[in-house]
Short mmCIF file of C-alpha atoms in Angstrom, two decimals:
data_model
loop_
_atom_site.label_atom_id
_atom_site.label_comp_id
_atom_site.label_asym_id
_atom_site.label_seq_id
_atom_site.Cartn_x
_atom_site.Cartn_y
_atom_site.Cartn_z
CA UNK A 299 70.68 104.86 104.96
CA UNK A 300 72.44 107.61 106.28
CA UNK A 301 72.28 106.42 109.42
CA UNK A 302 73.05 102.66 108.97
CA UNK A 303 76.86 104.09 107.60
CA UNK A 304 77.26 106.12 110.23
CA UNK A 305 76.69 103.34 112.33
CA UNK A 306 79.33 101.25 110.37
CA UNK A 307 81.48 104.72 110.71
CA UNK A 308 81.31 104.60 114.39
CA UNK A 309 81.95 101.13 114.42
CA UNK A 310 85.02 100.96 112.93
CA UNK A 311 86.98 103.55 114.46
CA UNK A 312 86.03 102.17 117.56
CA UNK A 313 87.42 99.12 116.45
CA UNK A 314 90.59 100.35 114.82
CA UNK A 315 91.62 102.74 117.53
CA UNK A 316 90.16 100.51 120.92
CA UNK A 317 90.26 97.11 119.57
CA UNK A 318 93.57 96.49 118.82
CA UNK A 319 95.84 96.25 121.85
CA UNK A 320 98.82 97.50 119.72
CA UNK A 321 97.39 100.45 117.96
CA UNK A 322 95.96 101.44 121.74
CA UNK A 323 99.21 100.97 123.07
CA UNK A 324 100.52 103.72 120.99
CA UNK A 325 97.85 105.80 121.44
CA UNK A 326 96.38 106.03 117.62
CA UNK A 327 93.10 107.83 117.52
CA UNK A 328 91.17 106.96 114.41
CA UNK A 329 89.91 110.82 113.03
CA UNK A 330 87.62 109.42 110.52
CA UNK A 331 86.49 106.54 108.24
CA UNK A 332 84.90 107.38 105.14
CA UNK A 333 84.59 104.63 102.20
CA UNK A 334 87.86 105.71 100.36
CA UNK A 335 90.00 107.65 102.90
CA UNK A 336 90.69 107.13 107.01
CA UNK A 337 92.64 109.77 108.90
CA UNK A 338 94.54 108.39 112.28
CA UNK A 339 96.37 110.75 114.46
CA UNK A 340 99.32 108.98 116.45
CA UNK A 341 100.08 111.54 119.52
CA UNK A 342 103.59 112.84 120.43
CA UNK A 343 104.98 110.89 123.50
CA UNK A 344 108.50 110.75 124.74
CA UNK A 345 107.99 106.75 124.69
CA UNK A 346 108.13 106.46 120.87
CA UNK A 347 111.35 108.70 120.66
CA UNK A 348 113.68 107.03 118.27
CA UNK A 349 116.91 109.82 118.79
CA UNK A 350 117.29 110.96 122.34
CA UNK A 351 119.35 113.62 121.51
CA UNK A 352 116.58 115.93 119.36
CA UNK A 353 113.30 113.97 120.15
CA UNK A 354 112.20 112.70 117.17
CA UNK A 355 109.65 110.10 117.41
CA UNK A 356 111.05 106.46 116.39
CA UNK A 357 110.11 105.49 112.25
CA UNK A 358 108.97 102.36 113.53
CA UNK A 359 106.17 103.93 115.66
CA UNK A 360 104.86 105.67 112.01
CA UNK A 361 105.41 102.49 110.34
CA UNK A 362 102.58 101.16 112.51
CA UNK A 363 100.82 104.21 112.28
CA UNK A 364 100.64 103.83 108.79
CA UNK A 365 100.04 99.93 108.57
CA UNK A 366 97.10 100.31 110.65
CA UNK A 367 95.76 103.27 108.67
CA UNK A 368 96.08 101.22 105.56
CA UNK A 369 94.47 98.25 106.76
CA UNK A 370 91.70 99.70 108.17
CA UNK A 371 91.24 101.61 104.59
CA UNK A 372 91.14 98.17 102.99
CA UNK A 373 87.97 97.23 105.39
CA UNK A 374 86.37 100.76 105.04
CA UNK A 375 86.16 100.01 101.05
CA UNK A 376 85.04 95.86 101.58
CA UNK A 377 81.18 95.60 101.13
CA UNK A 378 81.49 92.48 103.54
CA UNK A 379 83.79 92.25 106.25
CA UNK A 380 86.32 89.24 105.85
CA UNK A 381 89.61 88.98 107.00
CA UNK A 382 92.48 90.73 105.60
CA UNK A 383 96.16 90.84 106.04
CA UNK A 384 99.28 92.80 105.00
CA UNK A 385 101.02 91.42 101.85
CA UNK A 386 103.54 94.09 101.73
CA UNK A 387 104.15 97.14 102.77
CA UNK A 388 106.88 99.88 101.72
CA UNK A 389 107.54 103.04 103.31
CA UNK A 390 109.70 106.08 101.78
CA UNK A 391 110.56 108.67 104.83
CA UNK A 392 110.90 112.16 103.22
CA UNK A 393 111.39 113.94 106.39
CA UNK A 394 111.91 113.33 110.01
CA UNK A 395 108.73 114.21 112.26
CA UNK A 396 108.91 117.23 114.75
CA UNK A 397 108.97 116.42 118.26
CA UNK A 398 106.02 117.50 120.49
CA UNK A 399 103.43 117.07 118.10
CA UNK A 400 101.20 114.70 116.57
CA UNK A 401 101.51 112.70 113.51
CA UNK A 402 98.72 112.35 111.02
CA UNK A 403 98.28 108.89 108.84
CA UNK A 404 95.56 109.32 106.08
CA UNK A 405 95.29 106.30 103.95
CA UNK A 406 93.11 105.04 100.48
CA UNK A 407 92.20 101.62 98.93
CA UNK A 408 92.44 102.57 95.40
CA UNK A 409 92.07 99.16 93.84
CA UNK A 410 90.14 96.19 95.29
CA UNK A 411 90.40 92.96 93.00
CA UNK A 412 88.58 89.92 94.05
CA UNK A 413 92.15 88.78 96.07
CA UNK A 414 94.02 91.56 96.77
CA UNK A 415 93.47 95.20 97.97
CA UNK A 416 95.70 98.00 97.00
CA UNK A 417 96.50 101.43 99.54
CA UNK A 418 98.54 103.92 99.73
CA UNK A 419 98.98 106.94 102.42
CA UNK A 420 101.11 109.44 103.91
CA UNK A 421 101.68 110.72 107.10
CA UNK A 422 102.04 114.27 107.76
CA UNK A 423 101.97 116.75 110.95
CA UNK A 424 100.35 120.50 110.46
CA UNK A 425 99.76 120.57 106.36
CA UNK A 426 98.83 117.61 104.65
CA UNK A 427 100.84 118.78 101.19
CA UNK A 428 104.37 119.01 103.87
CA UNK A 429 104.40 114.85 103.66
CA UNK A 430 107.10 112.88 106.21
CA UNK A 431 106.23 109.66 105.22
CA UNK A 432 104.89 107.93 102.07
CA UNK A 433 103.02 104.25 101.79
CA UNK A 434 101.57 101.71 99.66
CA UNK A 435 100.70 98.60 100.47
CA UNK A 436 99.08 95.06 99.29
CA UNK A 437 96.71 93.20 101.47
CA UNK A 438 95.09 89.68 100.84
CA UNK A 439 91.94 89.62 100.96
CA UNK A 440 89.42 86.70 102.75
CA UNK A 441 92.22 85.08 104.46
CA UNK A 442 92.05 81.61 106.11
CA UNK A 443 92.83 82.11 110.05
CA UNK A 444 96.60 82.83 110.23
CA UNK A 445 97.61 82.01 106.58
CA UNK A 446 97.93 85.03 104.05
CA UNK B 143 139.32 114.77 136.63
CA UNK B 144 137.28 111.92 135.53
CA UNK B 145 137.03 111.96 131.75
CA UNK B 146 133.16 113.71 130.89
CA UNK B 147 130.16 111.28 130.98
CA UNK B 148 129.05 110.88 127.40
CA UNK B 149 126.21 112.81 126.92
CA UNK B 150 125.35 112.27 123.16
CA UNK B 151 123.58 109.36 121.67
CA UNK B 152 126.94 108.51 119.94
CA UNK B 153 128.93 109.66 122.02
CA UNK B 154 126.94 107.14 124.69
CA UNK B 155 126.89 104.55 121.30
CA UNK B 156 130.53 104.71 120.85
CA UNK B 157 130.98 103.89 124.93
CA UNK B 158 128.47 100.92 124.56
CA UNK B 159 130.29 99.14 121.36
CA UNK B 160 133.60 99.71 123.17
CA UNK B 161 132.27 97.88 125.99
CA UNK B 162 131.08 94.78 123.98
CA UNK B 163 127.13 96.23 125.84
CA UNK B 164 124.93 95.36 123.22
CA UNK B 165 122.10 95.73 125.49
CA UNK B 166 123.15 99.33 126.38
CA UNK B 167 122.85 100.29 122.54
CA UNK B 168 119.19 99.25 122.80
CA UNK B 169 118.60 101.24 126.17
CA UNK B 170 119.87 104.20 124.00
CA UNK B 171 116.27 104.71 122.39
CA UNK B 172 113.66 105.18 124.54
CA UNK B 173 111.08 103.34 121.97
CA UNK B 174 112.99 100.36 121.48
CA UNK B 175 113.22 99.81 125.59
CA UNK B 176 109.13 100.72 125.30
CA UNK B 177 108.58 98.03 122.40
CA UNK B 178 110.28 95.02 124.45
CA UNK B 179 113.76 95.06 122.11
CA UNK B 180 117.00 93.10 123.28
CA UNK B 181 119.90 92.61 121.88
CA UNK B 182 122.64 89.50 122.32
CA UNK B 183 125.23 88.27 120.05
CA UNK B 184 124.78 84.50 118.86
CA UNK B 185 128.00 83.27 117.42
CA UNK B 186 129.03 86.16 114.92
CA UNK B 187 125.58 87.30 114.58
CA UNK B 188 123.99 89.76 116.55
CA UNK B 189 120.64 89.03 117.25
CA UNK B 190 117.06 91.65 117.89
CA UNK B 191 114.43 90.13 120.07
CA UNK B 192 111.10 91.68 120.22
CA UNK B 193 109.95 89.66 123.79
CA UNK B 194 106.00 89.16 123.37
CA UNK B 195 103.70 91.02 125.14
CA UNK B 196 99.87 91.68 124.74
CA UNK B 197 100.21 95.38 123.44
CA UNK B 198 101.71 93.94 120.45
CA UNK B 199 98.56 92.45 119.43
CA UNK B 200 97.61 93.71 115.61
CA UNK B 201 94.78 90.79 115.52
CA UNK B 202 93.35 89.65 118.40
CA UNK B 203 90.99 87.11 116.79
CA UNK B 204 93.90 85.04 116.03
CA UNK B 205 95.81 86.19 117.70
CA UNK B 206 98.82 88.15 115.97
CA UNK B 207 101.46 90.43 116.41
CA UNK B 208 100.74 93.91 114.64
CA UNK B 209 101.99 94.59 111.41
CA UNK B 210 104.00 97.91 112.71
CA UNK B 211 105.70 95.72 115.89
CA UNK B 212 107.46 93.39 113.13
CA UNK B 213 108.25 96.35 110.87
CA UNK B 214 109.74 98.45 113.50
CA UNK B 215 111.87 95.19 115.11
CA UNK B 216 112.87 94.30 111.51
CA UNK B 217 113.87 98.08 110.76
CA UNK B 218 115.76 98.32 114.59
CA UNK B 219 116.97 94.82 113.99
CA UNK B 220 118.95 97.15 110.45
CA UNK B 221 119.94 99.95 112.62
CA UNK B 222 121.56 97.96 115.12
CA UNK B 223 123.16 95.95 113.06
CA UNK B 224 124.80 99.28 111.39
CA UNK B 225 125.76 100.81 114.79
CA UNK B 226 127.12 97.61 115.93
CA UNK B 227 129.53 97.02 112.27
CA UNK B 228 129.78 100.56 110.88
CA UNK B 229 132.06 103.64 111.76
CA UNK B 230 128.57 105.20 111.94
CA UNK B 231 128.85 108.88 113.30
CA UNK B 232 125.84 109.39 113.40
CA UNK B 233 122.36 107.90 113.39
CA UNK B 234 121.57 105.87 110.29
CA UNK B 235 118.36 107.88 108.60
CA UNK B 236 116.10 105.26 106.92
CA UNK B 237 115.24 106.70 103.38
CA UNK B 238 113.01 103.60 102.66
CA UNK B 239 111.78 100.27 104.23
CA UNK B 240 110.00 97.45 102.38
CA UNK B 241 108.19 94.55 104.57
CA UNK B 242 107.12 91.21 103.35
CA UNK B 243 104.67 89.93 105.75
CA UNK B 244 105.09 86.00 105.09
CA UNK B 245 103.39 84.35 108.10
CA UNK B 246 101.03 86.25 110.93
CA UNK B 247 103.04 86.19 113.55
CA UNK B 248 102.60 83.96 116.56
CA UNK B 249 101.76 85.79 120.58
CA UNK B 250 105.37 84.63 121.35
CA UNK B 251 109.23 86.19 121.09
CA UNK B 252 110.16 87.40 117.79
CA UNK B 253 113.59 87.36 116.56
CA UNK B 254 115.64 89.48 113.67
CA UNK B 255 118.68 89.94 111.85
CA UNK B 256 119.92 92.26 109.50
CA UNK B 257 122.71 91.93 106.64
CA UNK B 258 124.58 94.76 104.91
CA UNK B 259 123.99 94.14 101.00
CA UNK B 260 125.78 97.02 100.09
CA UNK B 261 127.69 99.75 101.85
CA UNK B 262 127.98 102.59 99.39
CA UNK B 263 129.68 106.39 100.46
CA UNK B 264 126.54 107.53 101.47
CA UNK B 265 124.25 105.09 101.17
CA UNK B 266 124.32 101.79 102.78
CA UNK B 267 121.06 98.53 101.94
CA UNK B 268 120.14 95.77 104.36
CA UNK B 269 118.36 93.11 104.44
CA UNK B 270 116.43 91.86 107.28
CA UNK B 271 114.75 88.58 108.50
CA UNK B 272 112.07 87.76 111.27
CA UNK B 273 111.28 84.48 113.02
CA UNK B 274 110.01 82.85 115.58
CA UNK B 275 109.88 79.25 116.66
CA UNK B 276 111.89 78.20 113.35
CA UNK B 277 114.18 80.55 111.05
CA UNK B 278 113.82 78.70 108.30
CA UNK B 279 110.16 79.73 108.41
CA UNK B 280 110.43 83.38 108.83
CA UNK B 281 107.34 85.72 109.18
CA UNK B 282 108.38 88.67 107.37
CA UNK B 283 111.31 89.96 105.68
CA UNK B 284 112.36 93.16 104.37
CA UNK B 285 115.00 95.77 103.05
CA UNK B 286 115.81 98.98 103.52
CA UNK B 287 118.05 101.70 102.60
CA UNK B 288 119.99 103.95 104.67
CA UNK B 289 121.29 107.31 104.71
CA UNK B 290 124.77 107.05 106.70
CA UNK B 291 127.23 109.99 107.50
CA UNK B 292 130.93 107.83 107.94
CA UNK B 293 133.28 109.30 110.09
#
């Protein structure tokens, strides 16, 4: 069995981090799926500066960075895959990030109902208890094409 | 002498509202030129564009714009907005941003506008809007609070 999950594993981060155009765009790596948690690493690059002036990467680039970690914590913890999307999501940023490195998303489903999905996550750089940003979101679950 | 070049962001802000260049605001930040973000006033409004391009693509089985494009044009779409009205002397620091995602949005230009609910001493809350094709149907909307130093 071990091997069948690991295969799922594999599968997913290849399809968070190469199969969507605007999580590849931005460079997100996934760093692992497991069923309750996935790590993504955004790298530092002087494209998603926000402030010229001290280098500090742009909140909307994390904001992405941390939708895309949720959502793809939502499908880790489905049993079948269906289509999802993003009901809500709110963002509290504690800190600003430090330029020249990379930014680190690590998101949970805690709660899966038959409709909706619940996550939350933070982003982080070096220590994972020194948060920047702070997440939760709703997704709907087995959407129709296009309509939440 | 010629008066110094503006070398700050504000500094280089302050130059750009002077000259009515609501473009050059955008220009400012390097990840709003990267994300496809213009700017142009409409009436009294000023109006964010995200212009569509492929790497916006959160879904491509529909296909849809990513999630993070429309939060980051919605939050820019705030920011702006405050540059553009405020006495801002410095960078607005978003403290928190909530997006409804109403509609998956369409592979085509994306507009946004923000309103000031509240301008407080040190905190100031907006209220943004995204649409596309028809405002009355937006895709998402959100709010967001801001941190804001006032000269």
């Amino acid at each position: 069995m071990a091997d069948a999950s690991d295969e799922l594993t594999r599968r997913l981060a290849r399809a968070f981090s190469r199969g969507v155009p605007h999580n590849l765009a931005l460079g997100i790596r996934s760093l692992g799926v497991a069923a309750t948690e996935v790590t993504f690493e955004l790298p530092y690059d002087t494209k998603l500066v926000g402030n010229p002036d001290t280098g500090t990467i742009h909140g909307g680039a994390i904001t992405a960075l941390l939708d895309g970690c949720s959502g793809a914590a939502v499908f880790a913890a489905l049993t079948e895959l269906v289509p999802i999307a993003t009901l809500d999501l709110r963002i509290d940023y504690l800190k600003p990030a430090e330029p020249g490195k990379s930014v680190i998303a690590r998101a949970t489903c805690y709660k899966m109902t038959r409709n909706v999905a619940f996550t939350r996550a933070v982003a982080y750089q070096d220590d994972p208890e020194d948060v920047i940003a702070h997440s939760v979101g709703t997704f709907m679950l087995s959407t129709k094409l296009g309509k939440p | 002498m010629s008066p110094a070049l503006p070398t700050t962001l504000i500094d280089r802000m302050i130059a750009a509202r002077a000259a009515q260049d609501y473009q050059g605001l955008i220009d400012l930040v390097p990840y709003a030129s990267w994300l496809g973000l213009t700017a142009a006033m409409q009436g009294e409004e000023l109006i964010t564009t995200l212009r569509y391009s492929e790497q916006l693509i959160g879904n491509p089985a529909l296909p849809a714009l990513h999630g993070g494009a429309l939060g980051a044009l919605l939050e820019s779409a705030a920011i702006f907005e405050l540059l553009w009205r405020a006495e801002t002397i410095a960078l607005p620091k978003t403290i928190t941003l909530t997006v409804d995602y109403l509609r998956s949005g369409a592979p085509v230009d994306t507009h946004a506008r923000g309103v000031v609910t509240r301008q407080g001493r040190r905190v100031t809350n907006v209220r943004m809007e995204a649409w596309q094709a028809d405002r009355n149907a937006p895709v998402a909307t959100a709010h967001a609070i801001f941190l804001v130093m006032r000269g």
